[in-house]
């Protein structure tokens, strides 16, 4: 049977069989060395290229196929996977994890990334052991500067990460920081839909900025800087600075008021006022602040009890943990902060 163009026609089944036979299989290109981690998106594996001219190790992120109904009908590639693929293909920077290629096999998307041996969560956990020491200021400063450098690149290209936390900050054996997991990242320059319409909850609770906790629907790249401030403090103390308990989402249409997490923030930074944050009364959850008692800002006195004594370090941390997102320091400004001009200057170990 021929089609109108005079070419042999084939059934959809024949077409799919031929198409799939032309695709390269994961096993033909990579040896799977082991399992790294898993999440709601799928699983990540450590692999090694079979190409003798390459021979490098990679991280292969296998997404679960999107499916609907009890019969598990496959409906396509998830929005998160599409977003991450689109962004990673365009982003090229030393401090952003590099995408090698994308492969489709068995209805699952596989993203092949450059491999990093560690992440900040593992490193913090390692140093948290009672018999081990705190991280050196040189190491902390190096990690922080590289993290800011990667995020400054994202922001310069109109990308918000929206899920910065220690587990998503990768570190190679050579000490190079790689910002990873862009599954929640979004373009903030003329987005196709308002940011709030897509993901009702962004950023893991301990690293979530106050404007998000107060229900802001028009947040900015400043939410990433707040998260970096939380990570900075955690690198110094080896524990989360604002370790609250998350109020669980009961249905997808409403986001619960995160009173406990806000209390953890207010205990250290004090209760925000209109003097400190002039537009705070425009936040949807602002009326709920009346249930909190007024407390002083004790960040500086807390910082003085930590092992890093640099006043400029405290100034930078305070600038990152500024309540008002309009006053919060930017990634580019932070890179040029006096803290990084002091000894020990940041570098790679």
Short mmCIF file of C-alpha atoms in Angstrom, two decimals:
data_model
loop_
_atom_site.label_atom_id
_atom_site.label_comp_id
_atom_site.label_asym_id
_atom_site.label_seq_id
_atom_site.Cartn_x
_atom_site.Cartn_y
_atom_site.Cartn_z
CA UNK A 1 0.00 0.00 0.00
CA UNK A 2 1.30 3.45 -0.93
CA UNK A 3 0.47 6.90 0.40
CA UNK A 4 -0.43 9.83 -1.96
CA UNK A 5 3.28 10.68 -2.30
CA UNK A 6 4.04 7.28 -3.79
CA UNK A 7 5.91 6.10 -0.67
CA UNK A 8 5.12 2.83 1.12
CA UNK A 9 2.83 3.51 4.05
CA UNK A 10 3.11 1.79 7.43
CA UNK A 11 0.89 1.28 10.42
CA UNK A 12 1.46 3.26 13.62
CA UNK A 13 2.80 0.10 15.28
CA UNK A 14 5.28 -0.42 12.45
CA UNK A 15 6.31 3.22 12.63
CA UNK A 16 6.90 3.07 16.39
CA UNK A 17 8.90 -0.15 16.05
CA UNK A 18 11.10 1.37 13.36
CA UNK A 19 11.48 4.64 15.28
CA UNK A 20 12.47 2.87 18.50
CA UNK A 21 14.97 0.66 16.68
CA UNK A 22 16.75 3.79 15.41
CA UNK A 23 17.13 5.26 18.90
CA UNK A 24 20.30 4.61 20.81
CA UNK A 25 19.84 2.57 23.97
CA UNK A 26 21.28 3.67 27.30
CA UNK A 27 23.09 0.34 27.64
CA UNK A 28 24.77 0.81 24.25
CA UNK A 29 26.38 4.08 25.38
CA UNK A 30 26.82 3.78 29.15
CA UNK A 31 27.66 1.23 31.82
CA UNK A 32 25.42 1.77 34.85
CA UNK A 33 27.72 1.74 37.89
CA UNK A 34 25.17 2.20 40.65
CA UNK A 35 22.23 4.07 42.16
CA UNK A 36 22.66 7.63 43.47
CA UNK A 37 19.26 8.91 44.61
CA UNK A 38 15.52 9.00 43.95
CA UNK A 39 12.65 11.46 44.23
CA UNK A 40 9.16 12.18 42.99
CA UNK A 41 10.62 12.81 39.51
CA UNK A 42 12.32 9.39 39.23
CA UNK A 43 15.81 8.04 39.92
CA UNK A 44 19.46 9.06 39.36
CA UNK A 45 22.18 6.58 38.45
CA UNK A 46 25.95 6.79 38.21
CA UNK A 47 27.23 5.68 34.81
CA UNK A 48 30.39 5.52 32.74
CA UNK A 49 30.68 6.20 29.03
CA UNK A 50 31.53 3.20 26.84
CA UNK A 51 33.23 5.54 24.40
CA UNK A 52 36.95 4.80 24.71
CA UNK A 53 37.73 8.40 23.75
CA UNK A 54 35.59 9.64 26.62
CA UNK A 55 35.54 7.20 29.54
CA UNK A 56 34.08 9.83 31.88
CA UNK A 57 31.54 9.22 34.61
CA UNK A 58 28.06 10.74 34.34
CA UNK A 59 24.85 11.04 36.34
CA UNK A 60 21.80 9.76 34.45
CA UNK A 61 18.49 11.17 35.65
CA UNK A 62 15.63 8.86 34.65
CA UNK A 63 12.21 10.50 34.83
CA UNK A 64 9.08 8.55 35.63
CA UNK A 65 6.64 8.74 32.68
CA UNK A 66 3.54 10.86 33.28
CA UNK A 67 0.50 8.63 33.60
CA UNK A 68 -3.19 9.01 34.34
CA UNK A 69 -5.92 6.78 35.70
CA UNK A 70 -5.92 3.34 37.27
CA UNK A 71 -4.86 1.74 33.99
CA UNK A 72 -1.65 3.85 34.07
CA UNK A 73 -2.17 5.35 30.62
CA UNK A 74 1.02 7.14 29.58
CA UNK A 75 0.26 10.74 28.64
CA UNK A 76 3.70 12.08 27.79
CA UNK A 77 6.67 13.85 29.31
CA UNK A 78 6.20 15.71 32.60
CA UNK A 79 6.22 19.50 32.69
CA UNK A 80 9.16 19.39 35.09
CA UNK A 81 11.22 17.26 32.68
CA UNK A 82 10.37 19.49 29.70
CA UNK A 83 11.30 22.60 31.65
CA UNK A 84 14.58 21.16 32.91
CA UNK A 85 15.59 19.92 29.44
CA UNK A 86 14.76 23.24 27.77
CA UNK A 87 16.73 25.27 30.32
CA UNK A 88 19.72 22.95 30.66
CA UNK A 89 20.25 22.87 26.91
CA UNK A 90 20.69 26.64 26.90
CA UNK A 91 22.75 27.09 30.07
CA UNK A 92 26.53 26.71 29.92
CA UNK A 93 28.58 27.78 32.94
CA UNK A 94 31.29 26.25 35.10
CA UNK A 95 29.11 26.50 38.21
CA UNK A 96 25.96 25.03 36.62
CA UNK A 97 25.79 21.26 36.16
CA UNK A 98 26.28 20.50 32.45
CA UNK A 99 23.81 18.49 30.36
CA UNK A 100 25.57 15.99 28.08
CA UNK A 101 22.56 14.62 26.17
CA UNK A 102 18.92 13.54 26.42
CA UNK A 103 17.78 10.01 25.55
CA UNK A 104 14.30 8.49 25.30
CA UNK A 105 13.87 4.82 26.14
CA UNK A 106 10.85 2.78 27.28
CA UNK A 107 8.62 5.86 27.54
CA UNK A 108 11.10 7.45 29.96
CA UNK A 109 13.27 10.51 29.48
CA UNK A 110 16.92 10.14 30.51
CA UNK A 111 19.01 13.26 31.08
CA UNK A 112 22.75 12.62 31.09
CA UNK A 113 24.65 15.14 33.27
CA UNK A 114 28.29 15.63 34.12
CA UNK A 115 29.05 13.76 37.33
CA UNK A 116 29.88 15.39 40.65
CA UNK A 117 31.13 13.22 43.49
CA UNK A 118 29.51 15.14 46.36
CA UNK A 119 26.79 17.61 47.32
CA UNK A 120 26.70 20.16 50.13
CA UNK A 121 24.27 18.06 52.17
CA UNK A 122 26.76 15.18 52.22
CA UNK A 123 29.66 17.51 53.03
CA UNK A 124 27.73 19.16 55.88
CA UNK A 125 26.77 15.71 57.18
CA UNK A 126 30.40 14.58 57.05
CA UNK A 127 31.60 17.56 59.10
CA UNK A 128 28.69 17.19 61.55
CA UNK A 129 30.22 14.02 62.99
CA UNK A 130 31.34 14.72 66.61
CA UNK A 131 34.91 13.65 65.90
CA UNK A 132 35.29 15.98 62.92
CA UNK A 133 35.96 19.71 62.68
CA UNK A 134 33.89 22.55 61.27
CA UNK A 135 34.62 23.55 57.69
CA UNK A 136 37.42 26.07 57.28
CA UNK A 137 36.48 29.63 56.40
CA UNK A 138 38.43 29.21 53.16
CA UNK A 139 36.26 26.23 52.15
CA UNK A 140 33.01 27.97 53.14
CA UNK A 141 33.97 31.11 51.26
CA UNK A 142 34.95 29.11 48.17
CA UNK A 143 31.66 27.18 48.14
CA UNK A 144 29.62 30.34 48.74
CA UNK A 145 31.39 32.39 46.05
CA UNK A 146 30.98 29.65 43.44
CA UNK A 147 27.31 29.16 44.36
CA UNK A 148 26.70 32.89 43.96
CA UNK A 149 28.62 32.85 40.69
CA UNK A 150 26.38 30.13 39.27
CA UNK A 151 23.18 31.80 40.50
CA UNK A 152 24.33 35.20 39.17
CA UNK A 153 24.64 33.51 35.75
CA UNK A 154 21.13 32.07 36.06
CA UNK A 155 19.67 35.43 37.07
CA UNK A 156 21.54 37.25 34.27
CA UNK A 157 19.80 34.84 31.90
CA UNK A 158 16.38 35.45 33.48
CA UNK A 159 16.24 32.09 35.25
CA UNK A 160 15.09 31.61 38.85
CA UNK A 161 16.18 28.30 40.39
CA UNK A 162 13.41 28.18 43.03
CA UNK A 163 14.77 25.16 44.90
CA UNK A 164 18.23 26.00 46.21
CA UNK A 165 19.20 23.77 49.13
CA UNK A 166 22.35 21.84 50.11
CA UNK A 167 21.24 18.63 48.38
CA UNK A 168 20.94 20.48 45.05
CA UNK A 169 24.40 22.06 45.22
CA UNK A 170 26.87 19.56 43.77
CA UNK A 171 30.63 19.59 44.35
CA UNK A 172 33.22 17.78 42.23
CA UNK A 173 36.29 16.00 43.60
CA UNK A 174 38.27 19.11 42.57
CA UNK A 175 36.08 21.39 44.72
CA UNK A 176 34.09 22.91 41.84
CA UNK A 177 30.52 23.82 42.82
CA UNK A 178 27.77 22.93 40.35
CA UNK A 179 24.21 24.19 40.85
CA UNK A 180 21.98 21.23 40.01
CA UNK A 181 18.34 20.12 39.75
CA UNK A 182 16.62 22.78 37.67
CA UNK A 183 13.30 20.92 37.75
CA UNK A 184 11.56 23.86 39.46
CA UNK A 185 13.51 26.59 37.65
CA UNK A 186 11.51 29.15 35.68
CA UNK A 187 12.14 31.99 33.29
CA UNK A 188 11.04 35.26 34.90
CA UNK A 189 11.37 37.46 31.81
CA UNK A 190 7.91 37.61 30.24
CA UNK A 191 6.80 34.16 31.49
CA UNK A 192 4.02 32.46 29.49
CA UNK A 193 1.92 32.37 32.65
CA UNK A 194 2.19 34.01 36.08
CA UNK A 195 4.77 32.24 38.25
CA UNK A 196 2.20 31.48 40.94
CA UNK A 197 -0.10 29.69 38.47
CA UNK A 198 2.30 26.82 37.85
CA UNK A 199 3.78 25.61 41.13
CA UNK A 200 1.91 26.62 44.27
CA UNK A 201 4.79 25.54 46.54
CA UNK A 202 8.39 26.26 45.61
CA UNK A 203 11.62 26.02 47.62
CA UNK A 204 12.05 23.45 50.39
CA UNK A 205 10.52 24.84 53.60
CA UNK A 206 13.75 25.57 55.57
CA UNK A 207 15.09 27.68 52.68
CA UNK A 208 11.82 29.39 51.71
CA UNK A 209 11.84 33.19 51.68
CA UNK A 210 9.40 35.14 53.92
CA UNK A 211 7.51 36.58 50.94
CA UNK A 212 6.69 33.02 49.84
CA UNK A 213 5.70 32.02 53.37
CA UNK A 214 3.36 35.03 53.44
CA UNK A 215 1.68 33.92 50.21
CA UNK A 216 3.21 36.34 47.71
CA UNK A 217 2.00 35.73 44.15
CA UNK A 218 4.52 38.07 42.56
CA UNK A 219 7.87 36.92 43.89
CA UNK A 220 11.25 37.61 42.29
CA UNK A 221 14.75 36.17 41.94
CA UNK A 222 15.34 37.46 45.50
CA UNK A 223 13.88 34.16 46.77
CA UNK A 224 17.08 32.43 45.55
CA UNK A 225 19.24 34.85 47.55
CA UNK A 226 17.34 34.13 50.76
CA UNK A 227 17.96 30.41 50.19
CA UNK A 228 21.68 31.07 49.66
CA UNK A 229 21.76 33.02 52.93
CA UNK A 230 20.28 29.99 54.70
CA UNK A 231 22.89 27.75 53.06
CA UNK A 232 25.70 30.15 54.07
CA UNK A 233 24.63 29.95 57.72
CA UNK A 234 24.34 26.16 57.49
CA UNK A 235 27.87 25.84 56.08
CA UNK A 236 29.15 27.69 59.14
CA UNK A 237 27.09 25.98 61.86
CA UNK A 238 26.46 22.61 60.13
CA UNK A 239 22.73 22.81 60.87
CA UNK A 240 19.79 24.62 59.26
CA UNK A 241 19.35 28.14 60.60
CA UNK A 242 15.53 28.07 60.28
CA UNK A 243 14.55 24.46 60.96
CA UNK A 244 10.76 24.64 61.08
CA UNK A 245 8.06 22.00 60.75
CA UNK A 246 6.08 22.15 57.54
CA UNK A 247 2.30 22.35 57.66
CA UNK A 248 1.14 19.74 55.16
CA UNK A 249 -0.84 20.58 52.03
CA UNK A 250 -4.31 19.04 52.39
CA UNK A 251 -5.42 19.80 48.85
CA UNK A 252 -3.69 21.13 45.76
CA UNK A 253 -5.77 24.32 45.60
CA UNK A 254 -4.71 25.84 48.91
CA UNK A 255 -1.34 26.34 50.56
CA UNK A 256 -1.43 26.21 54.39
CA UNK A 257 -0.06 29.05 56.48
CA UNK A 258 3.43 28.02 57.59
CA UNK A 259 3.31 29.45 61.11
CA UNK A 260 6.05 27.27 62.60
CA UNK A 261 8.56 28.10 59.88
CA UNK A 262 7.86 31.83 60.21
CA UNK A 263 8.28 31.56 63.98
CA UNK A 264 11.76 30.07 63.49
CA UNK A 265 12.68 33.05 61.29
CA UNK A 266 11.16 35.63 63.66
CA UNK A 267 13.01 34.09 66.63
CA UNK A 268 16.30 35.11 64.99
CA UNK A 269 15.49 38.09 62.74
CA UNK A 270 12.70 39.61 64.80
CA UNK A 271 9.13 40.31 63.75
CA UNK A 272 9.09 42.23 60.43
CA UNK A 273 7.64 45.74 60.54
CA UNK A 274 6.44 48.18 57.89
CA UNK A 275 9.56 50.23 58.57
CA UNK A 276 11.76 47.26 57.59
CA UNK A 277 9.44 46.00 54.84
CA UNK A 278 7.12 48.77 53.57
CA UNK A 279 4.96 46.49 51.38
CA UNK A 280 4.52 43.70 53.91
CA UNK A 281 0.86 44.61 54.42
CA UNK A 282 0.26 43.66 50.76
CA UNK A 283 1.13 40.02 51.44
CA UNK A 284 -1.94 37.72 51.53
CA UNK A 285 -1.00 36.19 54.90
CA UNK A 286 -0.15 39.54 56.55
CA UNK A 287 -3.21 39.48 58.88
CA UNK A 288 -1.84 36.27 60.45
CA UNK A 289 1.21 38.14 61.75
CA UNK A 290 -0.92 39.58 64.56
CA UNK A 291 -0.70 36.17 66.25
CA UNK A 292 3.09 36.53 66.69
CA UNK A 293 4.69 38.43 69.55
CA UNK A 294 7.31 41.08 68.84
CA UNK A 295 10.89 39.82 69.10
CA UNK A 296 14.30 41.47 68.58
CA UNK A 297 16.79 40.70 65.80
CA UNK A 298 19.50 38.49 67.34
CA UNK A 299 21.30 37.46 64.13
CA UNK A 300 24.47 39.43 64.90
CA UNK A 301 24.78 38.15 68.45
CA UNK A 302 24.23 34.60 67.18
CA UNK A 303 26.86 35.07 64.49
CA UNK A 304 29.41 36.21 67.07
CA UNK A 305 29.06 32.83 68.80
CA UNK A 306 29.92 30.98 65.58
CA UNK A 307 33.48 30.00 64.63
CA UNK A 308 33.75 32.56 61.80
CA UNK A 309 34.27 36.02 63.30
CA UNK A 310 34.41 38.19 60.16
CA UNK A 311 32.17 41.25 60.54
CA UNK A 312 31.90 41.46 56.76
CA UNK A 313 30.68 37.87 56.72
CA UNK A 314 27.92 38.84 59.12
CA UNK A 315 27.07 41.87 56.97
CA UNK A 316 26.76 39.67 53.88
CA UNK A 317 24.59 37.14 55.69
CA UNK A 318 22.31 39.91 56.98
CA UNK A 319 22.05 41.36 53.45
CA UNK A 320 20.97 37.96 52.12
CA UNK A 321 18.44 37.48 54.93
CA UNK A 322 16.84 40.89 54.42
CA UNK A 323 13.06 40.71 54.85
CA UNK A 324 12.20 43.13 52.05
CA UNK A 325 12.99 41.41 48.72
CA UNK A 326 13.57 44.84 47.13
CA UNK A 327 16.34 45.55 49.66
CA UNK A 328 17.84 42.05 49.59
CA UNK A 329 21.32 41.92 48.04
CA UNK A 330 21.56 40.50 44.48
CA UNK A 331 23.88 37.67 43.47
CA UNK A 332 26.02 40.06 41.42
CA UNK A 333 26.31 42.50 44.32
CA UNK A 334 27.15 39.67 46.71
CA UNK A 335 30.04 38.52 44.50
CA UNK A 336 31.58 41.97 44.92
CA UNK A 337 30.93 42.17 48.67
CA UNK A 338 33.92 43.13 50.88
CA UNK A 339 33.71 39.71 52.57
CA UNK A 340 35.27 38.13 49.48
CA UNK A 341 38.11 40.68 49.47
CA UNK A 342 39.22 39.64 52.96
CA UNK A 343 41.70 36.86 53.64
CA UNK A 344 41.30 34.00 53.18
CA UNK A 345 40.18 34.85 49.65
CA UNK A 346 37.97 32.25 47.92
CA UNK A 347 39.52 29.75 45.54
CA UNK A 348 39.49 26.09 44.61
CA UNK A 349 41.02 23.53 46.91
#
